[in-house]
CSV table of C-alpha atoms and ligand atoms in Angstrom, one decimal:
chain,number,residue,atom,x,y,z
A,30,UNK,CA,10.1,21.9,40.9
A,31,UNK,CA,12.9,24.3,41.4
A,32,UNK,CA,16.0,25.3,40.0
A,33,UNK,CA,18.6,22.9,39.0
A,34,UNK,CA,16.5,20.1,39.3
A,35,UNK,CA,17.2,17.3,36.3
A,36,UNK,CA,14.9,16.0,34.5
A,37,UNK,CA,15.1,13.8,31.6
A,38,UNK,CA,13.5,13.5,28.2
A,39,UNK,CA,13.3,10.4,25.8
A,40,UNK,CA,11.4,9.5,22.7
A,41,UNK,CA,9.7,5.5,22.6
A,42,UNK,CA,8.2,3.7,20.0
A,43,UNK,CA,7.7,4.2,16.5
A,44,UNK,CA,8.9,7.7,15.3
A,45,UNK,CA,6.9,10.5,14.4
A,46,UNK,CA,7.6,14.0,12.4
A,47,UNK,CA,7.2,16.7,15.6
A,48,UNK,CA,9.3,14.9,17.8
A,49,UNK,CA,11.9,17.2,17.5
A,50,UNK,CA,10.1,20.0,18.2
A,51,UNK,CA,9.0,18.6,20.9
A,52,UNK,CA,12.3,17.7,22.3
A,53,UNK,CA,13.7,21.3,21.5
A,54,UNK,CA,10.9,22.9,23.7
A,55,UNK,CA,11.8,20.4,26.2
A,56,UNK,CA,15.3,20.9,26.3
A,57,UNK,CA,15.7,24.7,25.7
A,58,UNK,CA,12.4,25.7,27.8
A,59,UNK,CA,14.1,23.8,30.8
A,60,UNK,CA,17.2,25.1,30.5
A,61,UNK,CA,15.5,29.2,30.4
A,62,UNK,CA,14.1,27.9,33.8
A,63,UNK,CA,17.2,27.0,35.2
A,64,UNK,CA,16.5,22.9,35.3
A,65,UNK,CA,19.6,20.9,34.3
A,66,UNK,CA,18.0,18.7,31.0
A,67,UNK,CA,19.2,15.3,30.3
A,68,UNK,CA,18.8,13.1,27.0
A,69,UNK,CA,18.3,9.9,27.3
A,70,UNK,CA,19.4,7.9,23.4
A,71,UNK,CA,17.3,5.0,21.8
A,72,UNK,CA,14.3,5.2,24.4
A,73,UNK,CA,13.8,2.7,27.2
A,74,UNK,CA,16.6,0.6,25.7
A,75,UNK,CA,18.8,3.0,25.9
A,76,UNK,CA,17.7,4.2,29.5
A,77,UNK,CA,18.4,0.8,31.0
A,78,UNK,CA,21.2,1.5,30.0
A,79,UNK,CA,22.2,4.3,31.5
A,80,UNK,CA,22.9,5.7,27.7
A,81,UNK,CA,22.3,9.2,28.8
A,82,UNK,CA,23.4,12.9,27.9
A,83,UNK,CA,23.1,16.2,29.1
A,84,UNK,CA,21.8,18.6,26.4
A,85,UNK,CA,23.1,21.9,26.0
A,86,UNK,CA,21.2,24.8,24.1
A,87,UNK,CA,23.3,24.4,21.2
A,88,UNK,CA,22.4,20.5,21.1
A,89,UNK,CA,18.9,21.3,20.0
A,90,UNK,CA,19.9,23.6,17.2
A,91,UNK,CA,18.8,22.7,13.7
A,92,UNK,CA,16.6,20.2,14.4
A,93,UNK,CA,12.8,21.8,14.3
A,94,UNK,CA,12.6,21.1,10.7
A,95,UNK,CA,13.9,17.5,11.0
A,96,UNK,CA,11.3,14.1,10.8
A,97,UNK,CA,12.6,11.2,12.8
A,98,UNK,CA,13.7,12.1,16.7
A,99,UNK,CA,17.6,12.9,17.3
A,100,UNK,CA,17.2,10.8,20.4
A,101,UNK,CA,16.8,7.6,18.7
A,102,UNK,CA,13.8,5.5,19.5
A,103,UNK,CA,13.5,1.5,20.5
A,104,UNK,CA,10.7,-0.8,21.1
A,105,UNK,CA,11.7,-2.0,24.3
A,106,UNK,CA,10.8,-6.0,26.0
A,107,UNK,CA,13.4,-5.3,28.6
A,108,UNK,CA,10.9,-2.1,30.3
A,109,UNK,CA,8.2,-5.2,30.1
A,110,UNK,CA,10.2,-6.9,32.8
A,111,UNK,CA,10.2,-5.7,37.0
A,112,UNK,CA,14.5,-6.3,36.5
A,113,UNK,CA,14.0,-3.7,32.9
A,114,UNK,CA,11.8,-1.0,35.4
A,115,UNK,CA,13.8,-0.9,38.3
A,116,UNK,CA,17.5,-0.9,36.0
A,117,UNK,CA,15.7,2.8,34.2
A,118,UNK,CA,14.2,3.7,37.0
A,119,UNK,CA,18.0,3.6,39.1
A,120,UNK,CA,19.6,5.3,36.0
A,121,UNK,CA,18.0,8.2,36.8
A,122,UNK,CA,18.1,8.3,40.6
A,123,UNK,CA,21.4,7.6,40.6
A,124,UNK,CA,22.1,10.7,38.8
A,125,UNK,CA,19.8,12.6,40.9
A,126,UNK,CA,17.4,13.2,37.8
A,127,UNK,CA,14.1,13.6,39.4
A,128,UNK,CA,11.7,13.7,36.3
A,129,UNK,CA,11.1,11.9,33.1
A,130,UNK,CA,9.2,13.2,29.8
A,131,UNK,CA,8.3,10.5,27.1
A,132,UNK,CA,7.3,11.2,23.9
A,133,UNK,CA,5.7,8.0,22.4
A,134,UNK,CA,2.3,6.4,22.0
A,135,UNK,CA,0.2,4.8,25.1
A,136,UNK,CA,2.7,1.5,25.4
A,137,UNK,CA,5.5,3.9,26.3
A,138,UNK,CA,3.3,5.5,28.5
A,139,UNK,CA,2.8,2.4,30.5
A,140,UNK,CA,6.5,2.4,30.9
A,141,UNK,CA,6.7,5.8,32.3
A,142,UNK,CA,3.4,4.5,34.5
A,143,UNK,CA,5.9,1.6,36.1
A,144,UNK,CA,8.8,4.6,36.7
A,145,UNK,CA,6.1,6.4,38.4
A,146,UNK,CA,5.7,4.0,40.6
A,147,UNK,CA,9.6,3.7,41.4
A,148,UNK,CA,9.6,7.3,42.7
A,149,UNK,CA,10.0,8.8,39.5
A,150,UNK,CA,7.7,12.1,38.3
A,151,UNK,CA,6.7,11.3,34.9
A,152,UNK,CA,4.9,13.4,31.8
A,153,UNK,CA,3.7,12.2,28.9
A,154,UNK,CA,3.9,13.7,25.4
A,155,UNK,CA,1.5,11.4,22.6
A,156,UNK,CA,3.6,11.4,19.8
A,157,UNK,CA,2.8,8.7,16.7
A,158,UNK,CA,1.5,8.8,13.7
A,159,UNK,CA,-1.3,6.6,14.2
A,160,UNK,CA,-3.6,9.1,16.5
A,161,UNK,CA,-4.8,6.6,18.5
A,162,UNK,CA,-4.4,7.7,22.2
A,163,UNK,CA,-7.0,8.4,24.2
A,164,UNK,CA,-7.8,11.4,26.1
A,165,UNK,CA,-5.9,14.2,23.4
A,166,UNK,CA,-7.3,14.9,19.7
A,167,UNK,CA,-4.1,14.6,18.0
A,168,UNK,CA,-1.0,13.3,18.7
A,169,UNK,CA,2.5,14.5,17.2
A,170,UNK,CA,3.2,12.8,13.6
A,171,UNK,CA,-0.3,12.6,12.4
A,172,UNK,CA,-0.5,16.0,10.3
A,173,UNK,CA,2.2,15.3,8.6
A,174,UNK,CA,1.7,11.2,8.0
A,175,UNK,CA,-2.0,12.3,6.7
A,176,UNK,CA,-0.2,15.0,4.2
A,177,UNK,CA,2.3,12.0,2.6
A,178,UNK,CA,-0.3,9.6,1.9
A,179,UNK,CA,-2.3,12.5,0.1
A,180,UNK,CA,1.2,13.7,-1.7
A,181,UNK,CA,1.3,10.3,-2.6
A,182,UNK,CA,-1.5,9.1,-3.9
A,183,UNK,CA,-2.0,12.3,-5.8
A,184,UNK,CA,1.5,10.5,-7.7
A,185,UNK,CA,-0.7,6.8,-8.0
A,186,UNK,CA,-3.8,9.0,-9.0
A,187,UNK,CA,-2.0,9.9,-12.4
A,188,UNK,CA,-1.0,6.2,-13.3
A,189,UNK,CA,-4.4,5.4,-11.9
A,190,UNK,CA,-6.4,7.7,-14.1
A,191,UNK,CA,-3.3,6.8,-17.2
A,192,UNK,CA,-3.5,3.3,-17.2
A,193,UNK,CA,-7.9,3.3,-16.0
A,194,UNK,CA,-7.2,1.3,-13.0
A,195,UNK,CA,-8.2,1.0,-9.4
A,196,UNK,CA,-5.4,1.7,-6.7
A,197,UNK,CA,-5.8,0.3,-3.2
A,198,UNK,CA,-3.6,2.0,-1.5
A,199,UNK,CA,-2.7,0.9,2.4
A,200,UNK,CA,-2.1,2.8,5.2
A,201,UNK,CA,-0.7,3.0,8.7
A,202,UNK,CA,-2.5,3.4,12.1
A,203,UNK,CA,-2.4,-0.1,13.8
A,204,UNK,CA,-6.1,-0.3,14.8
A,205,UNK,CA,-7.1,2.8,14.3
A,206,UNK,CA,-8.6,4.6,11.4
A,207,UNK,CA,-7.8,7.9,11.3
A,208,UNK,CA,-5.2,8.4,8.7
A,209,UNK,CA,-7.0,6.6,6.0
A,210,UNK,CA,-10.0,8.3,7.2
A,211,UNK,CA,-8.3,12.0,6.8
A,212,UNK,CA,-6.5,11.1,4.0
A,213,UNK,CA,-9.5,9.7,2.2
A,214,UNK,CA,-11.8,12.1,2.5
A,215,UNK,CA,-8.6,14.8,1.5
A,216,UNK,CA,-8.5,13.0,-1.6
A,217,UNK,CA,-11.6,12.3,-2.5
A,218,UNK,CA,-11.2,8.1,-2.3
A,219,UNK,CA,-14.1,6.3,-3.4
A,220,UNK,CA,-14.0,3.8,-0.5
A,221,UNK,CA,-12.3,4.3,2.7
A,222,UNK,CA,-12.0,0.8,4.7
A,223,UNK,CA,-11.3,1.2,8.3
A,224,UNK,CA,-11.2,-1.4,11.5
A,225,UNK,CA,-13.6,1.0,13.3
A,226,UNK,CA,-16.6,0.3,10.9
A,227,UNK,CA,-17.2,-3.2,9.3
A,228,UNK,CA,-17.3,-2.8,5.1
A,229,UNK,CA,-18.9,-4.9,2.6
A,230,UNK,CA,-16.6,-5.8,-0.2
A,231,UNK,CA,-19.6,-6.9,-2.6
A,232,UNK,CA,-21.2,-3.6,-2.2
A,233,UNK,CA,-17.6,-1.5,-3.0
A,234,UNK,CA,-17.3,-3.2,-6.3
A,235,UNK,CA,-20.9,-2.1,-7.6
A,236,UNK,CA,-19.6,1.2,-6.5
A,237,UNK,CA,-16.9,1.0,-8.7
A,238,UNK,CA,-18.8,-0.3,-11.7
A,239,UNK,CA,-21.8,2.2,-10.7
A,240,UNK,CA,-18.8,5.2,-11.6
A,241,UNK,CA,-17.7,3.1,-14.4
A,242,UNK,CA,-21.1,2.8,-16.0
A,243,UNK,CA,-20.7,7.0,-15.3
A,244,UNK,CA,-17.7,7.2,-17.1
A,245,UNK,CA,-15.1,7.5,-14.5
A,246,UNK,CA,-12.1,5.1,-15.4
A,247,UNK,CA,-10.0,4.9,-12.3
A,248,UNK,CA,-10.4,4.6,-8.3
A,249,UNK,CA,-8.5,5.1,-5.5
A,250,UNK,CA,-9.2,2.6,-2.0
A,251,UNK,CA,-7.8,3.5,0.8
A,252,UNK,CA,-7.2,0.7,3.3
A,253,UNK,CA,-5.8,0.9,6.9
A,254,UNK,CA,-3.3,-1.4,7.6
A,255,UNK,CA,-5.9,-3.3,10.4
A,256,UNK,CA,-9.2,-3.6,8.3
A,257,UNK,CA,-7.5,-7.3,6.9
A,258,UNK,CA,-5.1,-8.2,4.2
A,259,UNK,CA,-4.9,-6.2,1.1
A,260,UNK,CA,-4.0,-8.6,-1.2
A,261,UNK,CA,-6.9,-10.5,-0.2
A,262,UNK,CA,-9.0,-7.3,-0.4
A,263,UNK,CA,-7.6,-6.5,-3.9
A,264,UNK,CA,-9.1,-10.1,-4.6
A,265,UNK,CA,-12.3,-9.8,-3.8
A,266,UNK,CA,-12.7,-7.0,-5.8
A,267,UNK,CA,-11.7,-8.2,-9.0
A,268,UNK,CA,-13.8,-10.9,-8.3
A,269,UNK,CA,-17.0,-8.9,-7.3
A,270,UNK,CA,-16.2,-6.0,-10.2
A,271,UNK,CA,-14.0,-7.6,-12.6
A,272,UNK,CA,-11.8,-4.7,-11.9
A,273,UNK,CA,-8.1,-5.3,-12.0
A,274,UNK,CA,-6.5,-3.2,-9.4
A,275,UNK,CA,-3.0,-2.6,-8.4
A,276,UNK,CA,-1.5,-3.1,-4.5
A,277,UNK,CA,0.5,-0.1,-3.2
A,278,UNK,CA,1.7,-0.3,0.6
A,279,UNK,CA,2.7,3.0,1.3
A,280,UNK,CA,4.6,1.7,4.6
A,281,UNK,CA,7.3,3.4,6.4
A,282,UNK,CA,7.3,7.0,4.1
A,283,UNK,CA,4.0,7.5,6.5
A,284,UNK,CA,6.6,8.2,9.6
A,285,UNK,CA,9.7,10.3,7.8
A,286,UNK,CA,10.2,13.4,6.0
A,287,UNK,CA,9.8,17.3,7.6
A,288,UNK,CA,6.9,17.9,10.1
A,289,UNK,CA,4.0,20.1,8.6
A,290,UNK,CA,4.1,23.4,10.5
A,291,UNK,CA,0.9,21.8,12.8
A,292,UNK,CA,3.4,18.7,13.5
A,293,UNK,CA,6.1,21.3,14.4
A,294,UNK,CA,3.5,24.2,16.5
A,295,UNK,CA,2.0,20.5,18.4
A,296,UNK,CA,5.6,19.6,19.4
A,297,UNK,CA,6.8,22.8,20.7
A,298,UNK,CA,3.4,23.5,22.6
A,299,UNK,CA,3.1,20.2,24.0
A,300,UNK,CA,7.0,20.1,25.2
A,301,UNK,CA,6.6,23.0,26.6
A,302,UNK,CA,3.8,22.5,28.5
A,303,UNK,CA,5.3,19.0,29.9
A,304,UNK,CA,8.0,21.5,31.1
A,305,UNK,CA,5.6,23.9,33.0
A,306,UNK,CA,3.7,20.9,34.8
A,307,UNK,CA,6.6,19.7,36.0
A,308,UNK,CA,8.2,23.2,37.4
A,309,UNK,CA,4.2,23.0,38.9
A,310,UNK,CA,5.3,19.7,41.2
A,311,UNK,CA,2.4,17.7,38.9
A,312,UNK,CA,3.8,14.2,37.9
A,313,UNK,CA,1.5,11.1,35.9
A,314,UNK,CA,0.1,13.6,33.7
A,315,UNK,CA,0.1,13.5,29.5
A,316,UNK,CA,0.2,16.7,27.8
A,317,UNK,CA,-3.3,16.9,25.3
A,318,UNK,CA,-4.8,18.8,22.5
A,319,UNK,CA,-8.4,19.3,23.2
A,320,UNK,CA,-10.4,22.0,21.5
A,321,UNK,CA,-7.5,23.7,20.3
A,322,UNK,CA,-6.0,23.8,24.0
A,323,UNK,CA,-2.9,22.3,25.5
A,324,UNK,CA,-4.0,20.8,28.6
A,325,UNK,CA,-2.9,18.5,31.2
A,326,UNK,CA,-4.5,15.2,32.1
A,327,UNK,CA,-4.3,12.1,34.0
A,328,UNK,CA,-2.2,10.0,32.8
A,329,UNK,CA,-4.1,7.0,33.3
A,330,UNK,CA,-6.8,8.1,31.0
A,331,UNK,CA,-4.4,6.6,27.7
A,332,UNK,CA,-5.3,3.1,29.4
A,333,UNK,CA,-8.7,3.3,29.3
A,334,UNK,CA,-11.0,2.5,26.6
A,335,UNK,CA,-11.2,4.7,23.1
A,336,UNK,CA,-14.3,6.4,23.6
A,337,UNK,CA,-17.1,5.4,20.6
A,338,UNK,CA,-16.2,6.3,17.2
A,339,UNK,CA,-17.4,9.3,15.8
A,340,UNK,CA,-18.9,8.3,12.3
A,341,UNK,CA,-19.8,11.6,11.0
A,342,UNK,CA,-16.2,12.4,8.8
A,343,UNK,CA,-16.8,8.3,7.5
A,344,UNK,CA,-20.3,9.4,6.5
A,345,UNK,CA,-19.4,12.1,4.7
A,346,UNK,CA,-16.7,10.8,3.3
A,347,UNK,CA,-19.4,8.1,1.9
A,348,UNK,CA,-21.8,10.7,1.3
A,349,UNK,CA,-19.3,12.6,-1.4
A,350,UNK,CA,-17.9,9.1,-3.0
A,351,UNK,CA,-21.5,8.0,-4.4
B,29,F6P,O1,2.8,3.2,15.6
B,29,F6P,C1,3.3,3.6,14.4
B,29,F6P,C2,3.4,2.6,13.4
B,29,F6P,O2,4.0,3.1,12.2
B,29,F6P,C3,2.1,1.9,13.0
B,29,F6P,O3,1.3,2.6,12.2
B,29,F6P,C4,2.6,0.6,12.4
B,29,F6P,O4,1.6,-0.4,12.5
B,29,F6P,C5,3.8,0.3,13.3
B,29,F6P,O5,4.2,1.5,13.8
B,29,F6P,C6,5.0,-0.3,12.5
B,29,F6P,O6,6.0,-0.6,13.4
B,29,F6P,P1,7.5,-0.9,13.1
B,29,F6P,O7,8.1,0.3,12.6
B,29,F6P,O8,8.0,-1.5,14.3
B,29,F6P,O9,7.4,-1.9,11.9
């Protein structure tokens, strides 16, 4: 890509601390080599349309050291639709903006995929909380969701340990595992429940009584949100340890509040990569963090299937909770 090309940047889907990194390096490594950067506001939505911005230098200022994404973000049906695709895709060729970079987990992917397809160069930048897209070790946002469940359940631990109760505390991630698995194991739950691995709810309460019996007068469960209903979970304990336990839904804190300086280092690297692919020619590419590199890939890769999961972390995690 040459000079005074445009290109475009948005942010899709849920938010994630990092994004704003991410968009600075986008926006201000651009604009050192001489491409004219645009913003498009409030994602896909917004890019139908036609709510779009060019960024200065100075727009990018203060924001590093922000959570949330100063672009807004949208869940968008409208992008689902062939009408949706081809109103973004003419946005942007109208204004003679030639690239696209999304931030945003593998469904906003697939709607840079359709743009692609519409003449459009696309990148893609994985940035949720949840870590759930295939083909990068971490995405932008899960750092720092992993270090608020651990600030906060270090808060529930003291009423736990207080009042001599269980907590069962749940977490984000959709389908996938990884925060309560990270989190757990940072702080030292005695049961970790996860979608990836099926759990026996009979066999966690004699756990809990087993560290009764030893003295230990309080627990802390950690439950992502898609291993089944909480309440019900809560439940079945009681009724399998005769443990009352409280309910804590940590919810929506998971995706706000200052990126950890990994969050923040992810975002720049990984903007600024999507930058120098593009000034390459490469298009249908996601940025990734593998082995501590920041690489390019297919972007088709996302779509495929999440490659086994890796048990050893859940074992341990297991193995230090007996
Ligand atoms: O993908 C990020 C995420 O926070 C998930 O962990 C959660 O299931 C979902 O988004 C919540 O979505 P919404 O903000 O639309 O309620």
């Amino acid at each position: 890509m040459k000079s005074n090309k445009k290109v475009a940047v948005l942010s899709s889907g849920g938010d994630a601390p990092g994004m704003n990194a991410a968009i600075r390096a986008v926006v201000r490594k651009g604009i050192y080599h001489n491409l004219i950067v645009y913003g498009v506001f409030h994602g896909f939505e917004g890019l139908i349309r036609g709510d779009i911005q060019e960024m200065k230098v100075g727009s990018v200022a203060d924001i590093v050291h922000r959570g949330g994404t100063i672009l807004k973000t949208a869940r968008s049906d409208e992008m689902f639709t062939i009408e949706g695709q081809q109103k973004a895709a003419n946005q942007l060729l109208e204004r003679g903006i030639e690239a696209l970079i999304v931030i945003g987990g593998d469904g906003s992917y697939r709607g840079a995929q359709t743009l692609a397809e519409l003449g459009i160069k696309v990148v893609g930048i994985p940035g949720t909380i949840d870590n759930d897209i295939v083909g990068t070790d971490q995405t932008i946002g899960f750092d720092t969701a992993v270090n608020t469940v651990v600030d906060a359940v270090s808060k529930l631990r003291d009423t736990a340990t207080s009042h001599e109760r269980a907590f069962i505390v749940e977490v984000m991630g959709r389908n996938c595992g990884d925060i309560a698995l990270r989190s757990g194991l940072a702080i030292g739950a005695e049961s970790i429940l996860i979608p990836e691995i099926p759990f026996n709810l009979e066999e966690i309460g004699e756990k809990l009584l087993r560290g009764y019996r030893r003295g230990k007068h309080h627990s802390i469960i950690i439950v992502s949100e898609g291993s089944g209903d909480i309440k019900e979970i809560s439940t079945k304990l009681k009724e399998y340890s005769g443990f009352d336990s409280r309910v804590t839904i940590l919810g929506h804190i998971q995706r706000g509040g200052a990126p950890s300086a990994s969050d923040s280092v992810l975002g720049a690297t990984m903007g600024g990569k999507a930058v120098e692919v593009l000034l390459e020619g490469k298009s249908e590419v996601m940025i990734s963090y593998i082995n501590n590199d920041i690489i390019d890939r297919p972007l088709d890769l996302a779509f495929g299937p999440r490659p086994p999961f890796n048990p050893e972390l859940y074992n341990l995690a297991n193995e230090l909770a007996i």
